[in-house]
Amino acid sequence: RRHNLTILAGAHVTGLAMTGTSVTGATFLRAGRTETAHCDREVALAAGAVQSPQILMLSGIGPAAQLRAHGIRVRQDLAGVGENLHDQLEVHIKHRCAAGLSQNKLLKRHRMLAIGLQWFLTHSGPATTTPSRVGAFLRSSHATYPDIQYHFWPYFLDGWSPPPDKDGYCFDVGPMRTESRGWVRLASDDPLAAPLMCLNGLQAEADRRVFRESVRMTREIAAQSAFDKVRGPEESPGPDVNSDADIDAFVRANANSAYHVCGTCRMGNDDLAVVSPDLHVHGIEGLRIADASIMPTITNGNLNAPSLMIGEKAAAMILDDHRRRSAA
């Protein structure tokens, strides 16, 4: 209801409107038509670590050779756009348990209906809690602070789906301070085409080492007496997976994204930096980026709160600049 806010649903941004190296707005597709939103001062791009670099490259801002290969006019040669992609990966350490002990039974259709009604009528019951009930941060042997994150699931999971006919529990574990780096690049000049991505998630030996420690540390936790009454056999990775090579193979085959991708328009002042400390894109007027893509390195934990703070800080800097211009 704010007079200075317009939200357009179903709009897909296809690029930035530019005059030379100045951004004057954004182009987008809506209901099959191309439209342009113009700005008086600047554009704040917050499309995330995958689509922010994609939009920049579609607009001619990025590695010049890659842009020319797709027939895109180069507005600003920025080699770091789309580079430095990284994420937090995790694996599930799965145990079976006796029938009825886990919460998989709640996923049966009649039970889900009853749980939904209970929440709707009384705001109580299983639907009032999150699926992952317990979290923890632990320290690997080479770290000076916690660098491994845990979630505990009172379900047996197949992939990310808890089957109602199986019982068990899962430890979800992985390293936080990822050292491996990948990239995001254009597949074509079609703004509706998904970009190419290569995470290189286990490229760094340090990441593989922390994963090995994560698996072994999880087994120590699962062996504690608190689990004696519910513990069943370890189904994944399984008791035969013990050597470094076997654990590495298990992680390669089963690692999942924590959906914490970041870093592809990183902040800095070197040749591979994309934005300056005030979030302006280097060499471009009227454009800032305010999302997880600007992180030079991943945070030691979930990206939600840091991403919110990037937005808050960007808003504060935009307002400060506006006040200075008005005062002048």
GROMACS .gro file of N, CA, C and O in nm, residues 59-174:
model
  464
   59SER      N    1   2.321  -0.817  -2.009
   59SER     CA    2   2.323  -0.672  -2.031
   59SER      C    3   2.457  -0.622  -2.081
   59SER      O    4   2.475  -0.500  -2.096
   60GLY      N    5   2.552  -0.713  -2.103
   60GLY     CA    6   2.682  -0.672  -2.155
   60GLY      C    7   2.785  -0.640  -2.050
   60GLY      O    8   2.888  -0.578  -2.079
   61ILE      N    9   2.761  -0.684  -1.926
   61ILE     CA   10   2.855  -0.659  -1.816
   61ILE      C   11   2.909  -0.794  -1.771
   61ILE      O   12   2.836  -0.876  -1.715
   62GLY      N   13   3.037  -0.819  -1.796
   62GLY     CA   14   3.095  -0.948  -1.761
   62GLY      C   15   3.220  -0.976  -1.842
   62GLY      O   16   3.277  -0.885  -1.903
   63PRO      N   17   3.264  -1.102  -1.842
   63PRO     CA   18   3.385  -1.139  -1.916
   63PRO      C   19   3.364  -1.116  -2.067
   63PRO      O   20   3.278  -1.178  -2.129
   64ALA      N   21   3.444  -1.028  -2.125
   64ALA     CA   22   3.420  -0.982  -2.262
   64ALA      C   23   3.419  -1.096  -2.362
   64ALA      O   24   3.331  -1.102  -2.450
   65ALA      N   25   3.514  -1.189  -2.352
   65ALA     CA   26   3.521  -1.298  -2.449
   65ALA      C   27   3.396  -1.385  -2.445
   65ALA      O   28   3.344  -1.426  -2.550
   66GLN      N   29   3.346  -1.412  -2.326
   66GLN     CA   30   3.224  -1.493  -2.313
   66GLN      C   31   3.103  -1.420  -2.372
   66GLN      O   32   3.019  -1.481  -2.438
   67LEU      N   33   3.095  -1.290  -2.348
   67LEU     CA   34   2.982  -1.214  -2.399
   67LEU      C   35   2.984  -1.210  -2.553
   67LEU      O   36   2.882  -1.230  -2.618
   68ARG      N   37   3.101  -1.186  -2.608
   68ARG     CA   38   3.111  -1.180  -2.754
   68ARG      C   39   3.078  -1.315  -2.817
   68ARG      O   40   3.021  -1.320  -2.927
   69ALA      N   41   3.111  -1.424  -2.748
   69ALA     CA   42   3.080  -1.557  -2.802
   69ALA      C   43   2.930  -1.578  -2.817
   69ALA      O   44   2.887  -1.661  -2.898
   70HIS      N   45   2.850  -1.503  -2.741
   70HIS     CA   46   2.704  -1.513  -2.751
   70HIS      C   47   2.644  -1.396  -2.829
   70HIS      O   48   2.522  -1.379  -2.831
   71GLY      N   49   2.730  -1.317  -2.891
   71GLY     CA   50   2.681  -1.205  -2.970
   71GLY      C   51   2.628  -1.090  -2.888
   71GLY      O   52   2.546  -1.011  -2.937
   72ILE      N   53   2.675  -1.078  -2.764
   72ILE     CA   54   2.627  -0.971  -2.674
   72ILE      C   55   2.726  -0.855  -2.677
   72ILE      O   56   2.847  -0.874  -2.665
   73ARG      N   57   2.674  -0.735  -2.696
   73ARG     CA   58   2.758  -0.615  -2.695
   73ARG      C   59   2.821  -0.595  -2.557
   73ARG      O   60   2.751  -0.598  -2.455
   74VAL      N   61   2.950  -0.574  -2.552
   74VAL     CA   62   3.021  -0.557  -2.425
   74VAL      C   63   3.009  -0.412  -2.379
   74VAL      O   64   3.053  -0.320  -2.448
   75ARG      N   65   2.945  -0.394  -2.265
   75ARG     CA   66   2.935  -0.261  -2.205
   75ARG      C   67   3.048  -0.237  -2.105
   75ARG      O   68   3.099  -0.126  -2.092
   76GLN      N   69   3.082  -0.342  -2.030
   76GLN     CA   70   3.191  -0.332  -1.932
   76GLN      C   71   3.253  -0.469  -1.916
   76GLN      O   72   3.184  -0.566  -1.882
   77ASP      N   73   3.383  -0.479  -1.940
   77ASP     CA   74   3.455  -0.605  -1.927
   77ASP      C   75   3.489  -0.628  -1.780
   77ASP      O   76   3.580  -0.564  -1.726
   78LEU      N   77   3.412  -0.716  -1.716
   78LEU     CA   78   3.436  -0.749  -1.575
   78LEU      C   79   3.456  -0.900  -1.565
   78LEU      O   80   3.361  -0.978  -1.571
   79ALA      N   81   3.582  -0.941  -1.552
   79ALA     CA   82   3.615  -1.084  -1.557
   79ALA      C   83   3.555  -1.164  -1.443
   79ALA      O   84   3.535  -1.285  -1.454
   80GLY      N   85   3.522  -1.099  -1.331
   80GLY     CA   86   3.475  -1.173  -1.214
   80GLY      C   87   3.327  -1.204  -1.213
   80GLY      O   88   3.280  -1.278  -1.125
   81VAL      N   89   3.250  -1.150  -1.307
   81VAL     CA   90   3.106  -1.177  -1.308
   81VAL      C   91   3.082  -1.325  -1.334
   81VAL      O   92   3.125  -1.380  -1.435
   82GLY      N   93   3.012  -1.391  -1.243
   82GLY     CA   94   2.984  -1.534  -1.255
   82GLY      C   95   3.090  -1.624  -1.195
   82GLY      O   96   3.065  -1.744  -1.178
   83GLU      N   97   3.206  -1.572  -1.162
   83GLU     CA   98   3.311  -1.653  -1.098
   83GLU      C   99   3.289  -1.657  -0.947
   83GLU      O  100   3.201  -1.593  -0.894
   84ASN      N  101   3.372  -1.738  -0.879
   84ASN     CA  102   3.370  -1.744  -0.732
   84ASN      C  103   3.242  -1.805  -0.676
   84ASN      O  104   3.207  -1.784  -0.560
   85LEU      N  105   3.171  -1.885  -0.756
   85LEU     CA  106   3.051  -1.953  -0.706
   85LEU      C  107   3.089  -2.052  -0.597
   85LEU      O  108   3.179  -2.135  -0.616
   86HIS      N  109   3.022  -2.045  -0.485
   86HIS     CA  110   3.039  -2.149  -0.383
   86HIS      C  111   2.912  -2.166  -0.302
   86HIS      O  112   2.819  -2.086  -0.310
   87ASP      N  113   2.909  -2.275  -0.227
   87ASP     CA  114   2.787  -2.321  -0.161
   87ASP      C  115   2.829  -2.401  -0.039
   87ASP      O  116   2.948  -2.432  -0.019
   88GLN      N  117   2.734  -2.435   0.044
   88GLN     CA  118   2.756  -2.527   0.155
   88GLN      C  119   2.687  -2.658   0.122
   88GLN      O  120   2.566  -2.660   0.097
   89LEU      N  121   2.765  -2.766   0.116
   89LEU     CA  122   2.712  -2.897   0.083
   89LEU      C  123   2.690  -2.978   0.211
   89LEU      O  124   2.749  -2.950   0.315
   90GLU      N  125   2.607  -3.080   0.199
   90GLU     CA  126   2.576  -3.163   0.315
   90GLU      C  127   2.541  -3.304   0.270
   90GLU      O  128   2.501  -3.325   0.155
   91VAL      N  129   2.558  -3.398   0.360
   91VAL     CA  130   2.518  -3.537   0.334
   91VAL      C  131   2.431  -3.586   0.449
   91VAL      O  132   2.435  -3.531   0.559
   92HIS      N  133   2.352  -3.689   0.420
   92HIS     CA  134   2.267  -3.750   0.521
   92HIS      C  135   2.333  -3.878   0.572
   92HIS      O  136   2.367  -3.966   0.493
   93ILE      N  137   2.351  -3.885   0.703
   93ILE     CA  138   2.392  -4.009   0.768
   93ILE      C  139   2.264  -4.071   0.824
   93ILE      O  140   2.202  -4.018   0.916
   94LYS      N  141   2.223  -4.186   0.766
   94LYS     CA  142   2.090  -4.240   0.793
   94LYS      C  143   2.097  -4.366   0.880
   94LYS      O  144   2.178  -4.454   0.854
   95HIS      N  145   2.009  -4.371   0.978
   95HIS     CA  146   1.993  -4.490   1.062
   95HIS      C  147   1.848  -4.537   1.055
   95HIS      O  148   1.755  -4.457   1.051
   96ARG      N  149   1.831  -4.667   1.054
   96ARG     CA  150   1.697  -4.724   1.071
   96ARG      C  151   1.668  -4.739   1.219
   96ARG      O  152   1.759  -4.738   1.304
   97CYS      N  153   1.541  -4.751   1.253
   97CYS     CA  154   1.501  -4.778   1.390
   97CYS      C  155   1.376  -4.864   1.388
   97CYS      O  156   1.319  -4.891   1.282
   98ALA      N  157   1.334  -4.909   1.504
   98ALA     CA  158   1.218  -4.998   1.512
   98ALA      C  159   1.093  -4.929   1.460
   98ALA      O  160   1.079  -4.806   1.467
   99ALA      N  161   1.001  -5.008   1.409
   99ALA     CA  162   0.878  -4.955   1.350
   99ALA      C  163   0.801  -4.870   1.451
   99ALA      O  164   0.785  -4.908   1.567
  100GLY      N  165   0.757  -4.754   1.406
  100GLY     CA  166   0.675  -4.667   1.488
  100GLY      C  167   0.749  -4.568   1.574
  100GLY      O  168   0.688  -4.479   1.633
  101LEU      N  169   0.884  -4.580   1.583
  101LEU     CA  170   0.959  -4.491   1.671
  101LEU      C  171   0.986  -4.355   1.607
  101LEU      O  172   0.994  -4.255   1.676
  102SER      N  173   1.002  -4.351   1.476
  102SER     CA  174   1.031  -4.224   1.409
  102SER      C  175   0.901  -4.155   1.371
  102SER      O  176   0.791  -4.208   1.393
  103GLN      N  177   0.914  -4.039   1.310
  103GLN     CA  178   0.795  -3.962   1.273
  103GLN      C  179   0.753  -3.985   1.129
  103GLN      O  180   0.666  -3.913   1.078
  104ASN      N  181   0.811  -4.084   1.063
  104ASN     CA  182   0.768  -4.115   0.925
  104ASN      C  183   0.619  -4.149   0.919
  104ASN      O  184   0.553  -4.120   0.819
  105LYS      N  185   0.569  -4.209   1.025
  105LYS     CA  186   0.428  -4.248   1.026
  105LYS      C  187   0.335  -4.129   1.011
  105LYS      O  188   0.221  -4.142   0.965
  106LEU      N  189   0.383  -4.009   1.046
  106LEU     CA  190   0.300  -3.890   1.035
  106LEU      C  191   0.274  -3.851   0.889
  106LEU      O  192   0.187  -3.769   0.860
  107LEU      N  193   0.353  -3.909   0.797
  107LEU     CA  194   0.340  -3.875   0.656
  107LEU      C  195   0.233  -3.958   0.584
  107LEU      O  196   0.213  -3.941   0.464
  108LYS      N  197   0.166  -4.045   0.656
  108LYS     CA  198   0.054  -4.115   0.595
  108LYS      C  199  -0.062  -4.017   0.573
  108LYS      O  200  -0.083  -3.926   0.655
  109ARG      N  201  -0.135  -4.035   0.464
  109ARG     CA  202  -0.230  -3.933   0.422
  109ARG      C  203  -0.335  -3.900   0.528
  109ARG      O  204  -0.365  -3.783   0.554
  110HIS      N  205  -0.389  -4.003   0.592
  110HIS     CA  206  -0.493  -3.975   0.690
  110HIS      C  207  -0.436  -3.900   0.810
  110HIS      O  208  -0.504  -3.816   0.871
  111ARG      N  209  -0.309  -3.929   0.843
  111ARG     CA  210  -0.247  -3.859   0.956
  111ARG      C  211  -0.215  -3.714   0.919
  111ARG      O  212  -0.230  -3.624   1.001
  112MET      N  213  -0.169  -3.692   0.797
  112MET     CA  214  -0.141  -3.555   0.754
  112MET      C  215  -0.268  -3.471   0.757
  112MET      O  216  -0.266  -3.354   0.796
  113LEU      N  217  -0.380  -3.530   0.716
  113LEU     CA  218  -0.507  -3.458   0.721
  113LEU      C  219  -0.543  -3.423   0.864
  113LEU      O  220  -0.583  -3.310   0.894
  114ALA      N  221  -0.527  -3.519   0.955
  114ALA     CA  222  -0.560  -3.494   1.095
  114ALA      C  223  -0.468  -3.389   1.156
  114ALA      O  224  -0.513  -3.301   1.231
  115ILE      N  225  -0.338  -3.396   1.121
  115ILE     CA  226  -0.242  -3.297   1.173
  115ILE      C  227  -0.275  -3.158   1.121
  115ILE      O  228  -0.270  -3.059   1.195
  116GLY      N  229  -0.313  -3.150   0.992
  116GLY     CA  230  -0.350  -3.021   0.937
  116GLY      C  231  -0.472  -2.962   1.003
  116GLY      O  232  -0.477  -2.842   1.034
  117LEU      N  233  -0.571  -3.045   1.027
  117LEU     CA  234  -0.692  -2.998   1.096
  117LEU      C  235  -0.662  -2.955   1.239
  117LEU      O  236  -0.715  -2.855   1.288
  118GLN      N  237  -0.574  -3.030   1.307
  118GLN     CA  238  -0.538  -2.995   1.444
  118GLN      C  239  -0.473  -2.858   1.449
  118GLN      O  240  -0.505  -2.775   1.536
  119TRP      N  241  -0.382  -2.834   1.354
  119TRP     CA  242  -0.317  -2.702   1.352
  119TRP      C  243  -0.418  -2.593   1.319
  119TRP      O  244  -0.420  -2.487   1.381
  120PHE      N  245  -0.504  -2.618   1.221
  120PHE     CA  246  -0.599  -2.516   1.177
  120PHE      C  247  -0.697  -2.481   1.289
  120PHE      O  248  -0.732  -2.363   1.308
  121LEU      N  249  -0.740  -2.582   1.366
  121LEU     CA  250  -0.841  -2.558   1.468
  121LEU      C  251  -0.783  -2.511   1.600
  121LEU      O  252  -0.844  -2.430   1.670
  122THR      N  253  -0.663  -2.562   1.637
  122THR     CA  254  -0.611  -2.534   1.770
  122THR      C  255  -0.469  -2.475   1.771
  122THR      O  256  -0.418  -2.442   1.877
  123HIS      N  257  -0.408  -2.465   1.654
  123HIS     CA  258  -0.270  -2.418   1.644
  123HIS      C  259  -0.177  -2.499   1.735
  123HIS      O  260  -0.088  -2.444   1.802
  124SER      N  261  -0.197  -2.629   1.736
  124SER     CA  262  -0.115  -2.718   1.817
  124SER      C  263  -0.081  -2.842   1.734
  124SER      O  264  -0.129  -2.858   1.622
  125GLY      N  265   0.005  -2.927   1.790
  125GLY     CA  266   0.037  -3.052   1.724
  125GLY      C  267   0.165  -3.048   1.642
  125GLY      O  268   0.239  -2.949   1.645
  126PRO      N  269   0.194  -3.157   1.572
  126PRO     CA  270   0.320  -3.169   1.497
  126PRO      C  271   0.342  -3.059   1.394
  126PRO      O  272   0.457  -3.026   1.362
  127ALA      N  273   0.235  -3.001   1.339
  127ALA     CA  274   0.252  -2.900   1.236
  127ALA      C  275   0.304  -2.767   1.290
  127ALA      O  276   0.335  -2.677   1.214
  128THR      N  277   0.315  -2.754   1.421
  128THR     CA  278   0.365  -2.629   1.480
  128THR      C  279   0.517  -2.626   1.488
  128THR      O  280   0.574  -2.525   1.527
  129THR      N  281   0.583  -2.737   1.454
  129THR     CA  282   0.729  -2.744   1.464
  129THR      C  283   0.789  -2.769   1.326
  129THR      O  284   0.723  -2.812   1.233
  130THR      N  285   0.918  -2.741   1.313
  130THR     CA  286   0.988  -2.764   1.187
  130THR      C  287   1.032  -2.910   1.177
  130THR      O  288   1.047  -2.978   1.279
  131PRO      N  289   1.052  -2.961   1.055
  131PRO     CA  290   1.096  -3.100   1.041
  131PRO      C  291   1.232  -3.127   1.106
  131PRO      O  292   1.254  -3.233   1.161
  132SER      N  293   1.322  -3.029   1.098
  132SER     CA  294   1.454  -3.046   1.160
  132SER      C  295   1.448  -2.988   1.300
  132SER      O  296   1.444  -2.866   1.318
  133ARG      N  297   1.450  -3.075   1.400
  133ARG     CA  298   1.424  -3.031   1.538
  133ARG      C  299   1.547  -2.980   1.611
  133ARG      O  300   1.535  -2.902   1.705
  134VAL      N  301   1.665  -3.025   1.571
  134VAL     CA  302   1.786  -2.993   1.647
  134VAL      C  303   1.895  -2.952   1.549
  134VAL      O  304   1.911  -3.012   1.442
  135GLY      N  305   1.969  -2.849   1.583
  135GLY     CA  306   2.084  -2.808   1.504
  135GLY      C  307   2.204  -2.788   1.594
  135GLY      O  308   2.191  -2.767   1.715
  136ALA      N  309   2.322  -2.795   1.534
  136ALA     CA  310   2.445  -2.776   1.613
  136ALA      C  311   2.558  -2.734   1.521
  136ALA      O  312   2.556  -2.760   1.400
  137PHE      N  313   2.656  -2.667   1.579
  137PHE     CA  314   2.781  -2.634   1.509
  137PHE      C  315   2.896  -2.696   1.589
  137PHE      O  316   2.908  -2.673   1.709
  138LEU      N  317   2.979  -2.774   1.521
  138LEU     CA  318   3.094  -2.837   1.585
  138LEU      C  319   3.222  -2.796   1.512
  138LEU      O  320   3.219  -2.751   1.397
  139ARG      N  321   3.335  -2.818   1.578
  139ARG     CA  322   3.463  -2.775   1.525
  139ARG      C  323   3.542  -2.895   1.474
  139ARG      O  324   3.558  -2.994   1.545
  140SER      N  325   3.591  -2.885   1.350
  140SER     CA  326   3.679  -2.989   1.298
  140SER      C  327   3.818  -2.974   1.359
  140SER      O  328   3.849  -2.874   1.424
  141SER      N  329   3.905  -3.072   1.338
  141SER     CA  330   4.034  -3.076   1.409
  141SER      C  331   4.127  -2.962   1.369
  141SER      O  332   4.213  -2.924   1.447
  142HIS      N  333   4.111  -2.906   1.248
  142HIS     CA  334   4.201  -2.800   1.203
  142HIS      C  335   4.143  -2.660   1.222
  142HIS      O  336   4.207  -2.562   1.186
  143ALA      N  337   4.023  -2.651   1.277
  143ALA     CA  338   3.955  -2.521   1.287
  143ALA      C  339   3.973  -2.461   1.426
  143ALA      O  340   3.992  -2.531   1.525
  144THR      N  341   3.969  -2.328   1.431
  144THR     CA  342   3.975  -2.258   1.559
  144THR      C  343   3.836  -2.221   1.609
  144THR      O  344   3.822  -2.171   1.720
  145TYR      N  345   3.735  -2.242   1.526
  145TYR     CA  346   3.596  -2.214   1.564
  145TYR      C  347   3.508  -2.314   1.492
  145TYR      O  348   3.552  -2.378   1.395
  146PRO      N  349   3.384  -2.333   1.533
  146PRO     CA  350   3.297  -2.432   1.470
  146PRO      C  351   3.285  -2.409   1.319
  146PRO      O  352   3.257  -2.298   1.273
  147ASP      N  353   3.305  -2.517   1.242
  147ASP     CA  354   3.299  -2.507   1.095
  147ASP      C  355   3.220  -2.622   1.033
  147ASP      O  356   3.223  -2.641   0.912
  148ILE      N  357   3.147  -2.696   1.116
  148ILE     CA  358   3.062  -2.806   1.069
  148ILE      C  359   2.921  -2.780   1.122
  148ILE      O  360   2.904  -2.751   1.241
  149GLN      N  361   2.822  -2.790   1.036
  149GLN     CA  362   2.684  -2.767   1.079
  149GLN      C  363   2.604  -2.897   1.075
  149GLN      O  364   2.619  -2.977   0.982
  150TYR      N  365   2.519  -2.913   1.175
  150TYR     CA  366   2.431  -3.030   1.185
  150TYR      C  367   2.285  -2.989   1.186
  150TYR      O  368   2.246  -2.886   1.244
  151HIS      N  369   2.203  -3.071   1.121
  151HIS     CA  370   2.059  -3.074   1.145
  151HIS      C  371   2.023  -3.219   1.176
  151HIS      O  372   2.077  -3.311   1.114
  152PHE      N  373   1.933  -3.237   1.272
  152PHE     CA  374   1.887  -3.372   1.304
  152PHE      C  375   1.742  -3.384   1.264
  152PHE      O  376   1.658  -3.299   1.296
  153TRP      N  377   1.710  -3.492   1.193
  153TRP     CA  378   1.575  -3.517   1.143
  153TRP      C  379   1.520  -3.644   1.210
  153TRP      O  380   1.580  -3.751   1.196
  154PRO      N  381   1.407  -3.634   1.279
  154PRO     CA  382   1.347  -3.754   1.339
  154PRO      C  383   1.267  -3.834   1.236
  154PRO      O  384   1.161  -3.889   1.266
  155TYR      N  385   1.320  -3.836   1.114
  155TYR     CA  386   1.259  -3.909   1.002
  155TYR      C  387   1.369  -3.990   0.934
  155TYR      O  388   1.487  -3.953   0.937
  156PHE      N  389   1.328  -4.096   0.866
  156PHE     CA  390   1.416  -4.160   0.770
  156PHE      C  391   1.388  -4.097   0.634
  156PHE      O  392   1.272  -4.083   0.594
  157LEU      N  393   1.492  -4.054   0.564
  157LEU     CA  394   1.475  -3.982   0.439
  157LEU      C  395   1.522  -4.065   0.320
  157LEU      O  396   1.627  -4.129   0.326
  158ASP      N  397   1.445  -4.062   0.213
  158ASP     CA  398   1.490  -4.108   0.082
  158ASP      C  399   1.510  -3.983  -0.002
  158ASP      O  400   1.414  -3.919  -0.045
  159GLY      N  401   1.638  -3.944  -0.022
  159GLY     CA  402   1.664  -3.813  -0.079
  159GLY      C  403   1.621  -3.710   0.022
  159GLY      O  404   1.672  -3.704   0.132
  160TRP      N  405   1.523  -3.627  -0.016
  160TRP     CA  406   1.468  -3.530   0.079
  160TRP      C  407   1.325  -3.565   0.118
  160TRP      O  408   1.257  -3.486   0.183
  161SER      N  409   1.277  -3.683   0.077
  161SER     CA  410   1.138  -3.721   0.104
  161SER      C  411   1.132  -3.830   0.211
  161SER      O  412   1.195  -3.935   0.196
  162PRO      N  413   1.060  -3.806   0.321
  162PRO     CA  414   1.045  -3.911   0.423
  162PRO      C  415   0.934  -4.009   0.384
  162PRO      O  416   0.817  -3.971   0.383
  163PRO      N  417   0.968  -4.133   0.350
  163PRO     CA  418   0.864  -4.230   0.313
  163PRO      C  419   0.783  -4.272   0.436
  163PRO      O  420   0.840  -4.298   0.542
  164PRO      N  421   0.652  -4.279   0.424
  164PRO     CA  422   0.569  -4.313   0.541
  164PRO      C  423   0.581  -4.458   0.584
  164PRO      O  424   0.537  -4.492   0.694
  165ASP      N  425   0.640  -4.545   0.500
  165ASP     CA  426   0.645  -4.687   0.533
  165ASP      C  427   0.782  -4.731   0.585
  165ASP      O  428   0.809  -4.850   0.596
  166LYS      N  429   0.871  -4.636   0.615
  166LYS     CA  430   1.001  -4.669   0.672
  166LYS      C  431   1.020  -4.591   0.801
  166LYS      O  432   0.957  -4.487   0.821
  167ASP      N  433   1.107  -4.641   0.887
  167ASP     CA  434   1.135  -4.572   1.012
  167ASP      C  435   1.285  -4.555   1.031
  167ASP      O  436   1.364  -4.644   0.998
  168GLY      N  437   1.321  -4.439   1.085
  168GLY     CA  438   1.462  -4.412   1.110
  168GLY      C  439   1.483  -4.266   1.143
  168GLY      O  440   1.387  -4.191   1.170
  169TYR      N  441   1.609  -4.223   1.140
  169TYR     CA  442   1.644  -4.084   1.167
  169TYR      C  443   1.770  -4.050   1.089
  169TYR      O  444   1.845  -4.138   1.045
  170CYS      N  445   1.792  -3.922   1.071
  170CYS     CA  446   1.904  -3.876   0.987
  170CYS      C  447   1.979  -3.762   1.054
  170CYS      O  448   1.920  -3.674   1.115
  171PHE      N  449   2.110  -3.767   1.037
  171PHE     CA  450   2.196  -3.653   1.068
  171PHE      C  451   2.231  -3.587   0.934
  171PHE      O  452   2.280  -3.653   0.842
  172ASP      N  453   2.208  -3.459   0.924
  172ASP     CA  454   2.240  -3.383   0.803
  172ASP      C  455   2.362  -3.299   0.836
  172ASP      O  456   2.356  -3.211   0.923
  173VAL      N  457   2.476  -3.324   0.770
  173VAL     CA  458   2.601  -3.264   0.815
  173VAL      C  459   2.688  -3.223   0.698
  173VAL      O  460   2.686  -3.285   0.591
  174GLY      N  461   2.766  -3.115   0.717
  174GLY     CA  462   2.859  -3.072   0.614
  174GLY      C  463   2.940  -2.952   0.660
  174GLY      O  464   2.909  -2.887   0.760
   0.00000   0.00000   0.00000
